[in-house]
mmCIF file of C-alpha atoms and ligand atoms in Angstrom:
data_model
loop_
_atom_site.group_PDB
_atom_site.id
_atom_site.type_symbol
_atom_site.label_atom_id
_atom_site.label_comp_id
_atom_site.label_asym_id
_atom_site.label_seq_id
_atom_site.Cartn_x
_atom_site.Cartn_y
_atom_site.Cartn_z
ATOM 1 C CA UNK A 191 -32.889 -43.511 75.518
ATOM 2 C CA UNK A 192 -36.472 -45.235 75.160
ATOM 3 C CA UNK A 193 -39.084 -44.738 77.598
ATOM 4 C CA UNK A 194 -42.816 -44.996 78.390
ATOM 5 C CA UNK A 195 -42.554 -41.853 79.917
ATOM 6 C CA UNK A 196 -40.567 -38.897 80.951
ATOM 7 C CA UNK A 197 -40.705 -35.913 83.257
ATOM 8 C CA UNK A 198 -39.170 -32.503 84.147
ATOM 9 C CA UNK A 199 -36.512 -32.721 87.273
ATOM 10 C CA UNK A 200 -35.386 -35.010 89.604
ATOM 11 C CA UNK A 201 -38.483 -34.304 92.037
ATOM 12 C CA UNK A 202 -40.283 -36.051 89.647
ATOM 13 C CA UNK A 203 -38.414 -39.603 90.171
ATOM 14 C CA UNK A 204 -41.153 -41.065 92.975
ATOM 15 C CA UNK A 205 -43.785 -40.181 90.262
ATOM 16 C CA UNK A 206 -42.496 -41.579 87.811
ATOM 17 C CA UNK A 207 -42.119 -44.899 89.354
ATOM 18 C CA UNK A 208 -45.800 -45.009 90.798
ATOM 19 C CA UNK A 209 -46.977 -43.729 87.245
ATOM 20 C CA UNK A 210 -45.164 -47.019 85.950
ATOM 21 C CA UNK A 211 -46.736 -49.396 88.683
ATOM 22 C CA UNK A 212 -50.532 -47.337 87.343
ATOM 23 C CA UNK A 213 -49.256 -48.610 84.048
ATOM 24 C CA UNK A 214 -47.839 -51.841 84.730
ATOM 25 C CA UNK A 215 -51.142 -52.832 86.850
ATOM 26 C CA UNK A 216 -53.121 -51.833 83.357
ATOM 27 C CA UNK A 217 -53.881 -47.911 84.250
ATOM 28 C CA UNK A 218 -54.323 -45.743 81.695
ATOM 29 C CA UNK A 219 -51.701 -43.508 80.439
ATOM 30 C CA UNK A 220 -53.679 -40.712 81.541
ATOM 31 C CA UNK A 221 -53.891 -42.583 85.513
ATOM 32 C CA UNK A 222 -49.950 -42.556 85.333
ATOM 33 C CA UNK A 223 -49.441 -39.337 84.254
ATOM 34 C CA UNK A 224 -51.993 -37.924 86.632
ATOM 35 C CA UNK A 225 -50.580 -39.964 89.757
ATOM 36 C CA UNK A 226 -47.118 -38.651 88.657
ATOM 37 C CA UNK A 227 -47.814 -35.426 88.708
ATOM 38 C CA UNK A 228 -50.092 -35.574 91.638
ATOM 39 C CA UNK A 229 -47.055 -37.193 93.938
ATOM 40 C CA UNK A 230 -44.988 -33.554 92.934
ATOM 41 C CA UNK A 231 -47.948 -31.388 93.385
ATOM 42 C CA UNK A 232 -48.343 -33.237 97.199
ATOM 43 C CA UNK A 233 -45.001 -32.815 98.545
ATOM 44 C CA UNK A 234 -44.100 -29.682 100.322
ATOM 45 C CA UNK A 235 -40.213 -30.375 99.770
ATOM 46 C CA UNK A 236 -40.599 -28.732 95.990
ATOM 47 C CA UNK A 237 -41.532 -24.786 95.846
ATOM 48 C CA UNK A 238 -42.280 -24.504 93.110
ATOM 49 C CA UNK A 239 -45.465 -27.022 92.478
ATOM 50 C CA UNK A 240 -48.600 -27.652 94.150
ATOM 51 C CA UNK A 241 -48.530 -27.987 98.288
ATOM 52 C CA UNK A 242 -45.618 -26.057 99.528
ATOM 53 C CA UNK A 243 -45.398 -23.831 96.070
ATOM 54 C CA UNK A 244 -43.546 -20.453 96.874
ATOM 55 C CA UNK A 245 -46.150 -17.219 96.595
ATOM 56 C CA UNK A 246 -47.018 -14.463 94.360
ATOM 57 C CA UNK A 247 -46.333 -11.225 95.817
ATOM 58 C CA UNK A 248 -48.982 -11.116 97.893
ATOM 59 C CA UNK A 249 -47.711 -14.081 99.626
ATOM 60 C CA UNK A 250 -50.477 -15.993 97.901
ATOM 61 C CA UNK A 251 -49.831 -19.139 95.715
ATOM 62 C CA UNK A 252 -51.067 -19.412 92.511
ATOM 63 C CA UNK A 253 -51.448 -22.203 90.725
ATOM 64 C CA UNK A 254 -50.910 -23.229 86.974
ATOM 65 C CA UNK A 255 -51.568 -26.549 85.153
ATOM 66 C CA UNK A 256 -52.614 -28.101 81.728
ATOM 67 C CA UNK A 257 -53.054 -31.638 80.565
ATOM 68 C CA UNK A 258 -53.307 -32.838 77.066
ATOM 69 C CA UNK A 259 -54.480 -35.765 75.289
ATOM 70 C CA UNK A 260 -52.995 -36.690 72.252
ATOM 71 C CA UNK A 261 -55.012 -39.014 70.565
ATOM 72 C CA UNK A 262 -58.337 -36.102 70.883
ATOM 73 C CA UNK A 263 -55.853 -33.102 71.115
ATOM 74 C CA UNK A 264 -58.206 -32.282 74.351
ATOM 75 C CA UNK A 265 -57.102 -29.617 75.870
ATOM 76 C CA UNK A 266 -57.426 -28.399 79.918
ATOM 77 C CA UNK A 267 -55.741 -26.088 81.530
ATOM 78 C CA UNK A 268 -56.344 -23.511 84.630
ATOM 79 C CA UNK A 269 -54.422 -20.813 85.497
ATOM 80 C CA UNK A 270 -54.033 -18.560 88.526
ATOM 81 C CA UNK A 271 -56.112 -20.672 90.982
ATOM 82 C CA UNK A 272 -55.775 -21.016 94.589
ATOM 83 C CA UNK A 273 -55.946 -23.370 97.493
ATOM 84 C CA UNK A 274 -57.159 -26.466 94.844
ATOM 85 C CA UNK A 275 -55.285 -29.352 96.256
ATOM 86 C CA UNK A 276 -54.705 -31.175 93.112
ATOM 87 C CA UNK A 277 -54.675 -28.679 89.762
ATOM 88 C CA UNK A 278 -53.521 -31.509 87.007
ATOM 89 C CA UNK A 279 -56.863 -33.430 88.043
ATOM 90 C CA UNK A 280 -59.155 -30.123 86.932
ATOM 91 C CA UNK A 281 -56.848 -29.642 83.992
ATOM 92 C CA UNK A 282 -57.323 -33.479 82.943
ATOM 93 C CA UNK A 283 -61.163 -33.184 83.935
ATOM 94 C CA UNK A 284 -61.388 -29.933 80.921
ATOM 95 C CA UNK A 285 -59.389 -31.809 78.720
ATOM 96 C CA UNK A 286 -62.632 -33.558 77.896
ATOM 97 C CA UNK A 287 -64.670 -30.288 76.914
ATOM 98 C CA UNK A 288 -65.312 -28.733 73.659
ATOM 99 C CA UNK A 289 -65.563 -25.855 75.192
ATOM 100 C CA UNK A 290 -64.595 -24.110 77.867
ATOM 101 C CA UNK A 291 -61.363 -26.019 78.535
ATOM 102 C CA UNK A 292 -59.034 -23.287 79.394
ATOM 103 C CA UNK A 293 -59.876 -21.382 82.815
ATOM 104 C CA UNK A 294 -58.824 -18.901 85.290
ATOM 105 C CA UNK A 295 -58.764 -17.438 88.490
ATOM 106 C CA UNK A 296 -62.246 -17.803 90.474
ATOM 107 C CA UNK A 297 -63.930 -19.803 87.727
ATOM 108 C CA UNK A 298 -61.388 -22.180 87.745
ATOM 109 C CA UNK A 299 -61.662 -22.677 91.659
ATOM 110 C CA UNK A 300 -65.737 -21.974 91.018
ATOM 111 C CA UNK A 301 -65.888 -24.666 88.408
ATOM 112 C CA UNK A 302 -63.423 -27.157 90.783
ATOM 113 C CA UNK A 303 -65.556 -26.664 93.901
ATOM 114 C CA UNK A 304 -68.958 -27.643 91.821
ATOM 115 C CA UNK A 305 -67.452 -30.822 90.829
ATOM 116 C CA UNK A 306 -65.942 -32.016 94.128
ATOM 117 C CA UNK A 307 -61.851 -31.538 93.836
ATOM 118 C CA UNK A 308 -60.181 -30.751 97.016
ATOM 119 C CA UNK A 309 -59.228 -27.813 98.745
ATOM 120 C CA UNK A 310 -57.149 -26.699 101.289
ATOM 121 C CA UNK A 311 -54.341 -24.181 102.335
ATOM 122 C CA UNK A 312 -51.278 -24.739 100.102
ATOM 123 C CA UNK A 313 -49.308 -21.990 101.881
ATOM 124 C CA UNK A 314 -46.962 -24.055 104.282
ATOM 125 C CA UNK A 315 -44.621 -22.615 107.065
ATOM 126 C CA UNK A 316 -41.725 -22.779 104.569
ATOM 127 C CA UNK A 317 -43.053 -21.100 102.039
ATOM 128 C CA UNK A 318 -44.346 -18.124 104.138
ATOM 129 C CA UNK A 319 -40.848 -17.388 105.962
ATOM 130 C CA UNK A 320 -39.185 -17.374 102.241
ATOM 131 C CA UNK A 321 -41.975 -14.768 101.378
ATOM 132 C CA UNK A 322 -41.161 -13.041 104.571
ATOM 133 C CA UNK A 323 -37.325 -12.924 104.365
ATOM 134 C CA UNK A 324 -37.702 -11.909 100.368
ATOM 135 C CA UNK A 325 -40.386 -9.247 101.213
ATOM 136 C CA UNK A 326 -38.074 -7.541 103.459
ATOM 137 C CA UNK A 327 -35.665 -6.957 100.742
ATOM 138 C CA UNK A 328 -37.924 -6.082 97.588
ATOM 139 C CA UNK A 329 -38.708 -2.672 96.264
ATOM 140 C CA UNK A 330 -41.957 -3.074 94.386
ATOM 141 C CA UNK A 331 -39.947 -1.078 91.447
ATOM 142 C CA UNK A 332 -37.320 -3.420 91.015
ATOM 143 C CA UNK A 333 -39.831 -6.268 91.135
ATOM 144 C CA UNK A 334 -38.517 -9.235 89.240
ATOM 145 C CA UNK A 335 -39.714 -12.840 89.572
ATOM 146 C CA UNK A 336 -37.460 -15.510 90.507
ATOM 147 C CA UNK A 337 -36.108 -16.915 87.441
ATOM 148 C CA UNK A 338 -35.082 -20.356 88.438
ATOM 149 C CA UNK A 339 -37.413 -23.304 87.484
ATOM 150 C CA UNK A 340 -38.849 -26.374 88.552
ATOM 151 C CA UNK A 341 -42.276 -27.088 86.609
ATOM 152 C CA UNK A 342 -43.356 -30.859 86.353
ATOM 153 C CA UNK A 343 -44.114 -31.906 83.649
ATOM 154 C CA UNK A 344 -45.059 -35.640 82.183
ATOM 155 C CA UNK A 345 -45.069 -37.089 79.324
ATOM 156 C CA UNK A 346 -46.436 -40.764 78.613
ATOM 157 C CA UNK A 347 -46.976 -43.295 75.973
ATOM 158 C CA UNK A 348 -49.141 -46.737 76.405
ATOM 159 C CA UNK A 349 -50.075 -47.840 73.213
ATOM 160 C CA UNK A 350 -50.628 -45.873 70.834
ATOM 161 C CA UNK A 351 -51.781 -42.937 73.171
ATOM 162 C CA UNK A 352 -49.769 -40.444 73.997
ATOM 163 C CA UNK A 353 -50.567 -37.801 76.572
ATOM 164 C CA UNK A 354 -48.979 -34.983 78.621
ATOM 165 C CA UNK A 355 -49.417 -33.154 81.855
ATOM 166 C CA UNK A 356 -48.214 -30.089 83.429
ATOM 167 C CA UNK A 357 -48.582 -28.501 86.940
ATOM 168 C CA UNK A 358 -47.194 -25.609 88.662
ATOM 169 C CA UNK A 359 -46.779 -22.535 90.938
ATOM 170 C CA UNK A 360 -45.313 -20.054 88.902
ATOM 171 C CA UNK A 361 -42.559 -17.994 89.369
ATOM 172 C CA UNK A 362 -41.888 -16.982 92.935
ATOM 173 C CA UNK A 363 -42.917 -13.333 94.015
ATOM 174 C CA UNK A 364 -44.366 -12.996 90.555
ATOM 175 C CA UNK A 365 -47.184 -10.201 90.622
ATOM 176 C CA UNK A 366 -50.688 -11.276 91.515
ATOM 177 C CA UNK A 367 -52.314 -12.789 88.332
ATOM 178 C CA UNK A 368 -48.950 -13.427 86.365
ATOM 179 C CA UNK A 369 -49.876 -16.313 83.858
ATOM 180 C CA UNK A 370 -46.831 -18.463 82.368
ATOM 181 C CA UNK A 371 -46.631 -20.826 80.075
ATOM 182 C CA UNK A 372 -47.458 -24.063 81.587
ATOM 183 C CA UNK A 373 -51.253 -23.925 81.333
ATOM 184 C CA UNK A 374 -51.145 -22.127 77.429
ATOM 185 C CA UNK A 375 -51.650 -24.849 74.907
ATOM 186 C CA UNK A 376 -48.183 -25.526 73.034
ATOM 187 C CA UNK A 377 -46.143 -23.646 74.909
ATOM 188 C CA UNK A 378 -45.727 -25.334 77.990
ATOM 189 C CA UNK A 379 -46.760 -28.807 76.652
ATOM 190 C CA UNK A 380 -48.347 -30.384 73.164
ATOM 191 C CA UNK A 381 -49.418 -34.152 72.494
ATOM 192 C CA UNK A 382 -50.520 -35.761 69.422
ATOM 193 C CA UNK A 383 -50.147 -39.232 69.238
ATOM 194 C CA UNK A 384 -49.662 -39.260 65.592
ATOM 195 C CA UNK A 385 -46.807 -37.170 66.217
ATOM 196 C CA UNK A 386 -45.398 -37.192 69.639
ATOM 197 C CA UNK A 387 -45.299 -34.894 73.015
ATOM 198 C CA UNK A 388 -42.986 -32.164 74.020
ATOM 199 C CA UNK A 389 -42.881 -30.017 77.094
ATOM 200 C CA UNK A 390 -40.970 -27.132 78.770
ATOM 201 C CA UNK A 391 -39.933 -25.945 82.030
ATOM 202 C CA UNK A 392 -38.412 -22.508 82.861
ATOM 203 C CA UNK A 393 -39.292 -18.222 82.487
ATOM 204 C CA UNK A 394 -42.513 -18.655 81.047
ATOM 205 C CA UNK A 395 -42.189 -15.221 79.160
ATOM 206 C CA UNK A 396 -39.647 -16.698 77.512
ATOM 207 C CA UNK A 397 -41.204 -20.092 75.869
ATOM 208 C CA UNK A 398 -44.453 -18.273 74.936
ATOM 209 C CA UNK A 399 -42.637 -16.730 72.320
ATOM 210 C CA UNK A 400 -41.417 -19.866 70.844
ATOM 211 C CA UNK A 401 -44.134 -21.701 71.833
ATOM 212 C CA UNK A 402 -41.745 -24.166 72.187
ATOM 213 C CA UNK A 403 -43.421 -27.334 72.832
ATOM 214 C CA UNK A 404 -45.844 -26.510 69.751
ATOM 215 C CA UNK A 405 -42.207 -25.980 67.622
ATOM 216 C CA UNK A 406 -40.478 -29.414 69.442
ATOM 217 C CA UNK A 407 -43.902 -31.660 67.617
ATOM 218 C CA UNK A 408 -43.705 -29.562 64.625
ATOM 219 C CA UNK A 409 -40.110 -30.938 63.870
ATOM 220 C CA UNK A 410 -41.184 -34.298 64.591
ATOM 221 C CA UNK A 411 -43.839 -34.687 62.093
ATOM 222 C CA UNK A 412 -40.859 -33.102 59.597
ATOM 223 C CA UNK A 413 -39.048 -36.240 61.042
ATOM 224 C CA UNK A 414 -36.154 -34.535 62.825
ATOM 225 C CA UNK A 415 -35.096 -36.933 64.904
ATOM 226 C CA UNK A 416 -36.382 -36.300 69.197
ATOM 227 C CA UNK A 417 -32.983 -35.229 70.533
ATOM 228 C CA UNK A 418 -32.077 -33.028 67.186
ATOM 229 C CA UNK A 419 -36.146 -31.598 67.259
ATOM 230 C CA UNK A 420 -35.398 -30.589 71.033
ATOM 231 C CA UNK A 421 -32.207 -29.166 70.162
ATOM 232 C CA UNK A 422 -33.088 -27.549 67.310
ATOM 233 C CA UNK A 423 -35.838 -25.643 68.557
ATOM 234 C CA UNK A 424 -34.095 -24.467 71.955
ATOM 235 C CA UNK A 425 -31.270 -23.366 69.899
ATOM 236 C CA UNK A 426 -33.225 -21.771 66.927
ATOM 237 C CA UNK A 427 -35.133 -20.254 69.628
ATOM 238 C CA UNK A 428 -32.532 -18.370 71.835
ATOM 239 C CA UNK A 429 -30.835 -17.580 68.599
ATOM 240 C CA UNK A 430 -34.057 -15.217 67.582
ATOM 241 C CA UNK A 431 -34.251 -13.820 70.814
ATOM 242 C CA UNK A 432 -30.841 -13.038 71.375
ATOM 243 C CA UNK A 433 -31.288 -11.187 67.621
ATOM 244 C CA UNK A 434 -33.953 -8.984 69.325
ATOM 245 C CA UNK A 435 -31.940 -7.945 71.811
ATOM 246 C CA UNK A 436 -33.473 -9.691 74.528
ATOM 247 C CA UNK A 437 -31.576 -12.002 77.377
ATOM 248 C CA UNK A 438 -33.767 -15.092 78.302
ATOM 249 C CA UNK A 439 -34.189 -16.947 80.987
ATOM 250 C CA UNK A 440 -34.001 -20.409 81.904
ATOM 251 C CA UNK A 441 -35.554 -22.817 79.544
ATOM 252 C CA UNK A 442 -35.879 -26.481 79.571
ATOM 253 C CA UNK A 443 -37.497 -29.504 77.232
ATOM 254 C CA UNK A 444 -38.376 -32.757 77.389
ATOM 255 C CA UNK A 445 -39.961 -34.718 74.277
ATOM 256 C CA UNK A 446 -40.867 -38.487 73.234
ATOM 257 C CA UNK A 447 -41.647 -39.353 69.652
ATOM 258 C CA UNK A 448 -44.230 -42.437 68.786
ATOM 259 C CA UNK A 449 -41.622 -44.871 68.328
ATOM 260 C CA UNK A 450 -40.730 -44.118 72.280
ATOM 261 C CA UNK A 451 -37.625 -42.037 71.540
ATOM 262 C CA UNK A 452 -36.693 -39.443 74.355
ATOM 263 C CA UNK A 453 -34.981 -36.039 73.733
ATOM 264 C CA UNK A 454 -34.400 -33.002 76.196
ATOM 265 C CA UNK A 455 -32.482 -29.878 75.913
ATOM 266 C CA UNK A 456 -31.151 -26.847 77.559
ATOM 267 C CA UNK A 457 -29.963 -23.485 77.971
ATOM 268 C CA UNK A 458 -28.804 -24.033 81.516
ATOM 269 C CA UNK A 459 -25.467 -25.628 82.560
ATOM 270 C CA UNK A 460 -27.513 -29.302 83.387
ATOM 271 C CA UNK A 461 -30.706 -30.336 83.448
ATOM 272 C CA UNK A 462 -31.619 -33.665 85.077
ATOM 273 C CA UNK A 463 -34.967 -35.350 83.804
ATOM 274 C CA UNK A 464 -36.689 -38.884 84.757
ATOM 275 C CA UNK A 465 -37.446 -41.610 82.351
ATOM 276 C CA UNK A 466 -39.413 -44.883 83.121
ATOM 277 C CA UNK A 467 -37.563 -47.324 80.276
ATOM 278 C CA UNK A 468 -39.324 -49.576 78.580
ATOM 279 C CA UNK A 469 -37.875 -52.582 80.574
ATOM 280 C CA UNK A 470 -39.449 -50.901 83.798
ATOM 281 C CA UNK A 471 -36.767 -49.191 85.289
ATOM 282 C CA UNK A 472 -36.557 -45.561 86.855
ATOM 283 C CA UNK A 473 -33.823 -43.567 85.334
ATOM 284 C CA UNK A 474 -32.443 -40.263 85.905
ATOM 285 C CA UNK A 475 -30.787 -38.604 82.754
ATOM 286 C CA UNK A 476 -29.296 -35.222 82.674
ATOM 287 C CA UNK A 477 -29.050 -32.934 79.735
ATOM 288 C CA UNK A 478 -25.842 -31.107 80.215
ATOM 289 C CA UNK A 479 -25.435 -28.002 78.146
ATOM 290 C CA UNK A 480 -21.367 -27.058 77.333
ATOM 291 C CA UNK A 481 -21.270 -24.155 75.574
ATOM 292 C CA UNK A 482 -23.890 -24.810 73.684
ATOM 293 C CA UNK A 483 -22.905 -28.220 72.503
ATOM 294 C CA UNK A 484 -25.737 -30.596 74.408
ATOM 295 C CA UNK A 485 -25.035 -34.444 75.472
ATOM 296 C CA UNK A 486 -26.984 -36.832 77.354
ATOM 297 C CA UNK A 487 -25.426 -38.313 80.469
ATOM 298 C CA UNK A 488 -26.807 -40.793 83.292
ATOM 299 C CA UNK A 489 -25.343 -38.778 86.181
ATOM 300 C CA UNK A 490 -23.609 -40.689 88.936
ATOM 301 C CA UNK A 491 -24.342 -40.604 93.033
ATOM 302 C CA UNK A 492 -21.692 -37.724 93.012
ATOM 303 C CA UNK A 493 -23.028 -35.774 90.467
ATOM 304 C CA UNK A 494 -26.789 -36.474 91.992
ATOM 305 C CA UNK A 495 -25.268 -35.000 95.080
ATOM 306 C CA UNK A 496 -23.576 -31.996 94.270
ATOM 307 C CA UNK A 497 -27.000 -31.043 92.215
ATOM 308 C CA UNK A 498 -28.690 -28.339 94.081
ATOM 309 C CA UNK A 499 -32.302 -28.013 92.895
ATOM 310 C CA UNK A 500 -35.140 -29.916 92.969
HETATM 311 C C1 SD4 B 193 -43.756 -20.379 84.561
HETATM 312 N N1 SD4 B 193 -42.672 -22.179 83.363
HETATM 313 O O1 SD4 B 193 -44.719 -20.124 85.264
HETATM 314 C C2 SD4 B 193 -43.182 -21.759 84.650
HETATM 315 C C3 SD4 B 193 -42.099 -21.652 85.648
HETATM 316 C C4 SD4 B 193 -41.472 -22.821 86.028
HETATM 317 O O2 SD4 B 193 -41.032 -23.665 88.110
HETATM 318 O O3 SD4 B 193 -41.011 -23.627 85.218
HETATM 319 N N2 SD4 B 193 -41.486 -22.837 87.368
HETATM 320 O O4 SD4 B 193 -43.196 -19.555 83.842
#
């Protein structure tokens, strides 16, 4: 498939179609990508980004995000903020810095609140009885995050830019501070528009030490072809960890080369991403995973409802 752009999950589908009206009224690729991600990051329906994220722990929610420019390879990311209403907007706003593009915690929010991005309480009703109900059951021993995964992430192409952006809460109940990989540079996204854009979704621990997204771009500029660089990489990368001795996690990609090319893979049973096609229209894909052979299918209504996550 051929897009303009392409994003993690079904949640993403609304964004994806008002990041194609941005582009289609002559916005930027970095207005779509934002307004994309921003339409995930404002719904309280999906846990696991912005508004309606589930907590930390401490029943707080903290928030991740990174945005990267490929034509500058401008960087941005914060990590571990809270109550910012918006995180790929700061994230996009560093991306412009020489410095000091990559920040955390309270100078993240210090540095958001100096230039003017919104605030407010992104712990809703929903959220807090999930915390509740988990809390209940957890032994601060056995502590392990929630390993399923819904990340957004965007990539997008208008001429010969290509960009990507990244937002998220984390892993639910994680411990307070717990840092994935969606705001660390080529692990949960990379763009150069020389090159292309990969991203990932799923247990950060686990892409960090692939830094997958980094390794998805590095194949294409060998020239692997976008499905066979996603592929590759996923399967090159479970194959080393599972040498180690270690089990991973989920773990998810999406990629586009500079010819418009889309690839994904996965380690789960199905993973459903969005592409905006070059003639305009809003498809959902699904990488489907069968034993470790990977195909691309356009999922139909029954499929789309017997899916369960976001
Ligand atoms: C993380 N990759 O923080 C993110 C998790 C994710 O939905 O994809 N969450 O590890």
């Amino acid at each position: 498939m051929r897009g303009y752009m392409v994003a993690t999950w079904k949640m993403a589908w609304d964004g994806v179609k008002k990041g194609q009206e941005v582009l289609r009224a002559g916005g930027s690729v970095h207005q779509a990508i934002i307004e994309a991600v921003k339409m995930v990051e404002d719904d309280p329906e999906y846990h696991s980004v912005g508004y309606g994220g589930l907590p930390n722990y401490n029943g707080e929610v903290e928030l991740d995000a990174a945005y990267m420019d490929g034509d500058t390879l401008g960087y941005g990311g914060i990590m571990g903020v809270k109550n910012l209403k918006n995180p790929i907007e700061v994230a996009f706003d560093l991306c412009h810095y020489k410095r000091n593009c990559l920040l955390a915690a309270a100078g993240a929010e210090e540095y958001a609140r100096k230039k003017g991005y919104a605030f407010c309480d992104m712990l809703t009703e929903e959220a807090y009885l999930r915390y509740s109900r988990q809390t209940k059951q957890m032994d601060m021993e056995k502590l392990e995050a929630y390993g399923g995964h819904d990340t957004v992430c965007v990539i997008g192409k208008s001429g010969d830019t290509m960009a990507c952006g990244v937002s998220t809460s984390g892993l639910f109940m994680k411990l307070p501070g717990r840092v994935g990989d969606s705001p660390v540079i080529g692990s949960g996204c990379y763009a150069d528009s020389e090159v292309g854009a990969a991203a990932a979704t799923g247990v950060g621990e686990d892409i960090m030490k692939g830094c997958l997204s980094f390794s998805v771009v590095e194949k294409l500029r060998q020239g692997v072809p976008v499905q066979q660089a996603c592929e590759t990489a996923l399967r090159e990368h479970m194959e080393r960890l599972g040498r180690s001795g270690h089990r991973p996690g989920s773990i998810s990609l999406i990629a586009m080369d500079r010819e418009h090319n889309i690839g994904a893979a996965t380690n789960k049973k199905a993973f459903p991403f969005v592409v905006g096609d070059l003639e305009r229209n809003t498809v959902l894909y699904a990488a489907v995973n069968e034993g470790g052979k990977m195909s691309v299918i356009c999922p139909d209504e029954a499929w789309i409802q017997a899916y369960q996550g976001d």
